[in-house]
mmCIF file of C-alpha atoms in Angstrom:
data_model
loop_
_atom_site.group_PDB
_atom_site.id
_atom_site.type_symbol
_atom_site.label_atom_id
_atom_site.label_comp_id
_atom_site.label_asym_id
_atom_site.label_seq_id
_atom_site.Cartn_x
_atom_site.Cartn_y
_atom_site.Cartn_z
ATOM 1 C CA MET A 1123 24.902 50.893 109.701
ATOM 2 C CA THR A 1124 28.539 50.127 110.350
ATOM 3 C CA ARG A 1125 31.672 51.640 108.800
ATOM 4 C CA PHE A 1126 32.439 48.615 107.066
ATOM 5 C CA ALA A 1127 28.926 48.164 105.403
ATOM 6 C CA ARG A 1128 29.217 51.914 104.283
ATOM 7 C CA ARG A 1129 32.258 51.457 102.785
ATOM 8 C CA ALA A 1130 31.210 48.211 101.030
ATOM 9 C CA THR A 1131 27.782 50.198 99.796
ATOM 10 C CA THR A 1132 30.003 53.269 98.439
ATOM 11 C CA ILE A 1133 32.345 50.443 96.557
ATOM 12 C CA ALA A 1134 29.449 48.759 94.757
ATOM 13 C CA ALA A 1135 27.860 52.142 93.872
ATOM 14 C CA ALA A 1136 31.273 53.010 92.098
ATOM 15 C CA LEU A 1137 31.183 49.699 90.077
ATOM 16 C CA ILE A 1138 27.675 50.137 88.811
ATOM 17 C CA ALA A 1139 28.704 53.894 87.885
ATOM 18 C CA ALA A 1140 31.890 52.701 85.999
ATOM 19 C CA PRO A 1141 31.930 48.979 85.491
ATOM 20 C CA LEU A 1142 35.616 47.604 85.360
ATOM 21 C CA GLY A 1143 37.235 47.383 81.965
ATOM 22 C CA PHE A 1144 35.117 50.247 80.397
ATOM 23 C CA ALA A 1145 36.552 53.834 79.262
ATOM 24 C CA LEU A 1146 34.490 57.079 79.400
ATOM 25 C CA VAL A 1147 34.276 58.134 75.677
ATOM 26 C CA THR A 1148 34.516 61.957 75.164
ATOM 27 C CA THR A 1149 32.133 62.899 72.151
ATOM 28 C CA THR A 1150 33.510 66.252 71.597
ATOM 29 C CA GLY A 1151 36.631 65.341 69.859
ATOM 30 C CA PRO A 1152 37.762 62.703 67.175
ATOM 31 C CA GLN A 1153 37.074 59.035 68.036
ATOM 32 C CA ALA A 1154 38.305 55.677 66.959
ATOM 33 C CA LEU A 1155 37.157 52.004 66.887
ATOM 34 C CA ALA A 1156 39.304 48.849 66.571
ATOM 35 C CA ALA A 1157 37.911 45.598 65.680
ATOM 36 C CA GLY A 1158 40.050 42.275 65.290
ATOM 37 C CA ALA A 1159 41.991 40.523 67.581
ATOM 38 C CA PRO A 1160 42.093 42.491 70.294
ATOM 39 C CA VAL A 1161 38.939 44.848 69.947
ATOM 40 C CA SER A 1162 39.282 48.142 71.622
ATOM 41 C CA ALA A 1163 37.040 50.946 71.790
ATOM 42 C CA GLY A 1164 37.053 54.450 73.058
ATOM 43 C CA VAL A 1165 38.909 57.823 72.088
ATOM 44 C CA ALA A 1166 42.283 57.194 70.512
ATOM 45 C CA HIS A 1167 43.403 60.706 70.846
ATOM 46 C CA VAL A 1168 41.516 63.920 71.444
ATOM 47 C CA VAL A 1169 42.303 67.105 69.339
ATOM 48 C CA GLU A 1170 40.494 70.291 68.643
ATOM 49 C CA ALA A 1171 37.252 69.195 67.195
ATOM 50 C CA VAL A 1172 36.709 69.832 63.508
ATOM 51 C CA GLY A 1173 34.559 72.863 62.634
ATOM 52 C CA ALA A 1174 31.630 73.302 60.417
ATOM 53 C CA VAL A 1175 32.411 74.201 56.843
ATOM 54 C CA ALA A 1176 31.399 77.924 56.216
ATOM 55 C CA ALA A 1177 28.659 78.334 54.144
ATOM 56 C CA ASN A 1178 28.371 80.130 50.876
ATOM 57 C CA ASP A 1179 27.614 83.524 51.053
ATOM 58 C CA ALA A 1180 27.530 84.285 47.273
ATOM 59 C CA ALA A 1181 24.081 82.294 46.757
ATOM 60 C CA ALA A 1182 22.550 84.741 49.747
ATOM 61 C CA LYS A 1183 23.510 88.017 48.118
ATOM 62 C CA ILE A 1184 21.966 89.222 44.730
ATOM 63 C CA SER A 1185 23.227 92.139 43.080
ATOM 64 C CA ARG A 1186 20.777 94.258 41.504
ATOM 65 C CA THR A 1187 20.386 94.385 37.605
ATOM 66 C CA PRO A 1188 18.708 96.610 34.981
ATOM 67 C CA LYS A 1189 15.330 96.013 34.778
ATOM 68 C CA LYS A 1190 15.267 94.927 31.205
ATOM 69 C CA LYS A 1191 17.984 92.361 31.635
ATOM 70 C CA LYS A 1192 17.337 88.853 32.351
ATOM 71 C CA LYS A 1193 18.905 87.520 35.776
ATOM 72 C CA LYS A 1194 21.161 84.617 35.196
ATOM 73 C CA PRO A 1195 20.245 81.385 37.416
ATOM 74 C CA VAL A 1196 23.016 80.745 40.009
ATOM 75 C CA ALA A 1197 24.224 77.227 39.850
ATOM 76 C CA LYS A 1198 24.336 76.026 43.168
ATOM 77 C CA LYS A 1199 27.740 74.759 44.084
ATOM 78 C CA THR A 1200 28.375 71.240 45.893
ATOM 79 C CA PRO A 1201 31.449 70.862 47.848
ATOM 80 C CA ALA A 1202 33.579 67.779 46.732
ATOM 81 C CA THR A 1203 33.324 66.546 50.336
ATOM 82 C CA THR A 1204 29.722 65.539 49.698
ATOM 83 C CA VAL A 1205 30.937 62.966 47.425
ATOM 84 C CA PRO A 1206 31.542 60.023 50.147
ATOM 85 C CA GLY A 1207 34.003 57.213 49.740
ATOM 86 C CA SER A 1208 35.062 58.479 46.136
ATOM 87 C CA ALA A 1209 38.222 57.418 44.349
ATOM 88 C CA GLN A 1210 38.958 61.068 44.300
ATOM 89 C CA TYR A 1211 40.182 60.683 48.013
ATOM 90 C CA ALA A 1212 42.649 57.808 46.954
ATOM 91 C CA ALA A 1213 46.101 59.947 47.296
ATOM 92 C CA ILE A 1214 45.025 60.654 50.842
ATOM 93 C CA GLU A 1215 44.066 56.846 51.578
ATOM 94 C CA ASN A 1216 47.059 55.965 49.812
ATOM 95 C CA GLN A 1217 48.814 58.526 52.425
ATOM 96 C CA VAL A 1218 47.625 56.497 55.116
ATOM 97 C CA VAL A 1219 48.974 53.169 54.008
ATOM 98 C CA THR A 1220 52.238 54.762 53.564
ATOM 99 C CA LEU A 1221 52.401 56.343 57.140
ATOM 100 C CA THR A 1222 50.958 52.656 58.308
ATOM 101 C CA ASN A 1223 53.719 51.043 56.517
ATOM 102 C CA ASN A 1224 56.144 53.019 58.015
ATOM 103 C CA TYR A 1225 55.333 52.374 61.458
ATOM 104 C CA ARG A 1226 55.128 48.558 60.789
ATOM 105 C CA GLN A 1227 58.939 48.239 59.279
ATOM 106 C CA ALA A 1228 59.895 50.398 62.077
ATOM 107 C CA ASN A 1229 58.424 47.867 64.567
ATOM 108 C CA GLY A 1230 59.467 44.533 62.445
ATOM 109 C CA CYS A 1231 56.650 43.909 60.277
ATOM 110 C CA GLY A 1232 56.424 43.738 56.799
ATOM 111 C CA ALA A 1233 54.826 46.317 54.658
ATOM 112 C CA LEU A 1234 51.228 45.926 53.520
ATOM 113 C CA ARG A 1235 49.896 45.828 50.009
ATOM 114 C CA ILE A 1236 47.044 47.484 48.990
ATOM 115 C CA ASP A 1237 44.140 45.408 48.122
ATOM 116 C CA SER A 1238 41.436 46.575 45.781
ATOM 117 C CA ARG A 1239 38.820 44.594 47.589
ATOM 118 C CA LEU A 1240 39.690 45.858 50.925
ATOM 119 C CA VAL A 1241 39.765 49.362 49.574
ATOM 120 C CA ALA A 1242 35.664 48.692 48.385
ATOM 121 C CA ALA A 1243 34.819 47.471 51.889
ATOM 122 C CA ALA A 1244 36.555 50.256 53.440
ATOM 123 C CA ARG A 1245 35.111 52.841 51.210
ATOM 124 C CA LYS A 1246 31.646 51.822 51.594
ATOM 125 C CA HIS A 1247 31.788 51.452 55.348
ATOM 126 C CA SER A 1248 32.949 55.111 55.546
ATOM 127 C CA SER A 1249 30.181 56.104 52.860
ATOM 128 C CA ASP A 1250 27.788 54.227 55.014
ATOM 129 C CA MET A 1251 28.586 55.972 58.361
ATOM 130 C CA VAL A 1252 28.538 59.336 56.597
ATOM 131 C CA GLY A 1253 25.240 58.592 54.859
ATOM 132 C CA LYS A 1254 23.384 57.032 57.636
ATOM 133 C CA ASP A 1255 24.979 59.110 60.566
ATOM 134 C CA PHE A 1256 26.842 56.562 62.818
ATOM 135 C CA PHE A 1257 29.994 55.699 64.176
ATOM 136 C CA ASP A 1258 30.322 51.824 64.581
ATOM 137 C CA HIS A 1259 32.114 48.590 63.240
ATOM 138 C CA THR A 1260 28.611 47.115 62.462
ATOM 139 C CA ALA A 1261 27.203 48.511 59.548
ATOM 140 C CA SER A 1262 23.498 49.816 58.758
ATOM 141 C CA ASP A 1263 22.686 46.542 57.371
ATOM 142 C CA GLY A 1264 24.187 44.622 60.190
ATOM 143 C CA SER A 1265 27.312 43.440 58.795
ATOM 144 C CA ASN A 1266 30.594 43.300 60.356
ATOM 145 C CA PHE A 1267 34.233 44.174 58.926
ATOM 146 C CA VAL A 1268 34.571 40.422 57.880
ATOM 147 C CA GLN A 1269 31.026 39.983 56.090
ATOM 148 C CA ARG A 1270 31.872 43.190 54.593
ATOM 149 C CA GLU A 1271 35.261 42.093 53.158
ATOM 150 C CA VAL A 1272 33.663 38.773 52.201
ATOM 151 C CA ALA A 1273 30.799 40.843 50.130
ATOM 152 C CA ALA A 1274 33.926 42.871 48.381
ATOM 153 C CA GLY A 1275 35.301 39.635 47.168
ATOM 154 C CA TYR A 1276 37.836 39.355 49.960
ATOM 155 C CA THR A 1277 36.589 35.771 50.884
ATOM 156 C CA THR A 1278 38.997 34.713 53.084
ATOM 157 C CA GLY A 1279 41.687 36.232 55.729
ATOM 158 C CA ALA A 1280 39.898 39.555 57.086
ATOM 159 C CA SER A 1281 41.850 39.950 60.081
ATOM 160 C CA ALA A 1282 41.108 43.572 61.687
ATOM 161 C CA GLU A 1283 39.422 46.731 61.214
ATOM 162 C CA ASN A 1284 40.355 50.477 62.589
ATOM 163 C CA ILE A 1285 37.771 53.257 62.102
ATOM 164 C CA ALA A 1286 37.705 57.041 62.994
ATOM 165 C CA TRP A 1287 36.320 60.191 62.463
ATOM 166 C CA GLY A 1288 37.093 63.888 63.127
ATOM 167 C CA TYR A 1289 40.870 63.571 62.344
ATOM 168 C CA ARG A 1290 41.868 65.859 59.563
ATOM 169 C CA THR A 1291 44.653 64.477 57.877
ATOM 170 C CA ALA A 1292 46.183 60.881 57.094
ATOM 171 C CA GLN A 1293 48.915 62.000 59.916
ATOM 172 C CA ASP A 1294 46.244 62.630 62.407
ATOM 173 C CA VAL A 1295 44.392 59.567 61.990
ATOM 174 C CA VAL A 1296 47.658 57.393 61.806
ATOM 175 C CA THR A 1297 49.021 58.674 64.816
ATOM 176 C CA GLY A 1298 45.658 58.590 66.717
ATOM 177 C CA TRP A 1299 45.239 54.981 65.784
ATOM 178 C CA ILE A 1300 49.161 54.420 66.829
ATOM 179 C CA ASN A 1301 48.158 56.089 70.229
ATOM 180 C CA SER A 1302 45.458 53.512 71.043
ATOM 181 C CA PRO A 1303 46.654 50.154 72.222
ATOM 182 C CA GLY A 1304 43.946 48.205 70.281
ATOM 183 C CA HIS A 1305 44.527 50.001 67.158
ATOM 184 C CA ARG A 1306 48.199 49.926 67.601
ATOM 185 C CA ALA A 1307 47.793 46.181 67.887
ATOM 186 C CA ASN A 1308 45.563 45.889 64.596
ATOM 187 C CA ILE A 1309 48.430 48.021 62.565
ATOM 188 C CA LEU A 1310 51.263 45.881 64.163
ATOM 189 C CA ASN A 1311 49.714 42.427 63.706
ATOM 190 C CA CYS A 1312 52.394 40.783 61.387
ATOM 191 C CA THR A 1313 50.424 38.055 59.890
ATOM 192 C CA SER A 1314 48.347 40.689 58.207
ATOM 193 C CA VAL A 1315 49.629 41.447 54.537
ATOM 194 C CA ALA A 1316 47.110 43.580 52.784
ATOM 195 C CA VAL A 1317 45.084 46.473 53.521
ATOM 196 C CA GLY A 1318 42.567 48.965 52.239
ATOM 197 C CA VAL A 1319 41.829 52.279 53.500
ATOM 198 C CA GLY A 1320 38.217 54.520 52.832
ATOM 199 C CA LEU A 1321 37.784 58.133 53.610
ATOM 200 C CA ALA A 1322 34.480 59.904 53.223
ATOM 201 C CA TYR A 1323 33.336 63.038 54.278
ATOM 202 C CA LYS A 1324 30.221 64.692 55.930
ATOM 203 C CA THR A 1325 28.469 67.782 54.504
ATOM 204 C CA ASP A 1326 30.065 69.402 57.077
ATOM 205 C CA GLY A 1327 33.483 68.515 56.337
ATOM 206 C CA THR A 1328 34.202 65.881 58.864
ATOM 207 C CA PRO A 1329 36.165 63.146 57.766
ATOM 208 C CA TYR A 1330 35.216 59.287 58.388
ATOM 209 C CA TRP A 1331 38.086 56.632 57.976
ATOM 210 C CA THR A 1332 37.825 52.864 57.367
ATOM 211 C CA GLN A 1333 41.183 51.060 57.613
ATOM 212 C CA ASP A 1334 40.482 46.902 56.774
ATOM 213 C CA PHE A 1335 43.307 44.212 57.059
ATOM 214 C CA GLY A 1336 43.722 41.004 55.509
ATOM 215 C CA ARG A 1337 45.999 38.045 55.989
ATOM 216 C CA VAL A 1338 45.743 36.824 51.977
#
């Protein structure tokens, strides 16, 4: 085999191993995906992975009681984080909107208004990802973000969706999206005028985020 033939074989093997335009995705840190125009996938910003929530030791240790006394049943405590997509996270979701609007206004776009229909769509998707243990723009029922917004009553004008998991705070997830070209493009799409954010947690405390945008 000639030197040029060997070089051509090496280049072809490299292209097969890592196709042009595809980024390698790290699975050990927080991740984010963007859908809309443009679409981008991959790691938005890698920071320390979220640790598991410590187990409740109290239930494992039962103190001894006198023989004649009845033991009181110990109520099982369910962490608040097991309630996905709940309105109890509204303050954090609204903080994401505030940070997003601050960035938009600093870059020449108008502030987004919160639309309850987009909030419903976003919460449903975050809840779905948590409940069915996946991370994708395609929901467990096969729907995309446009279909989910329509199903929530936002019948026209769906523009984009950002999702992420593993980011601990509103500031962390917005910073992660801003540091990713596809997500940043969705945030700085000045034709979008409405937004809804949905937050849900897995039982181990891992947060899942969805940000749905609309043009009406």
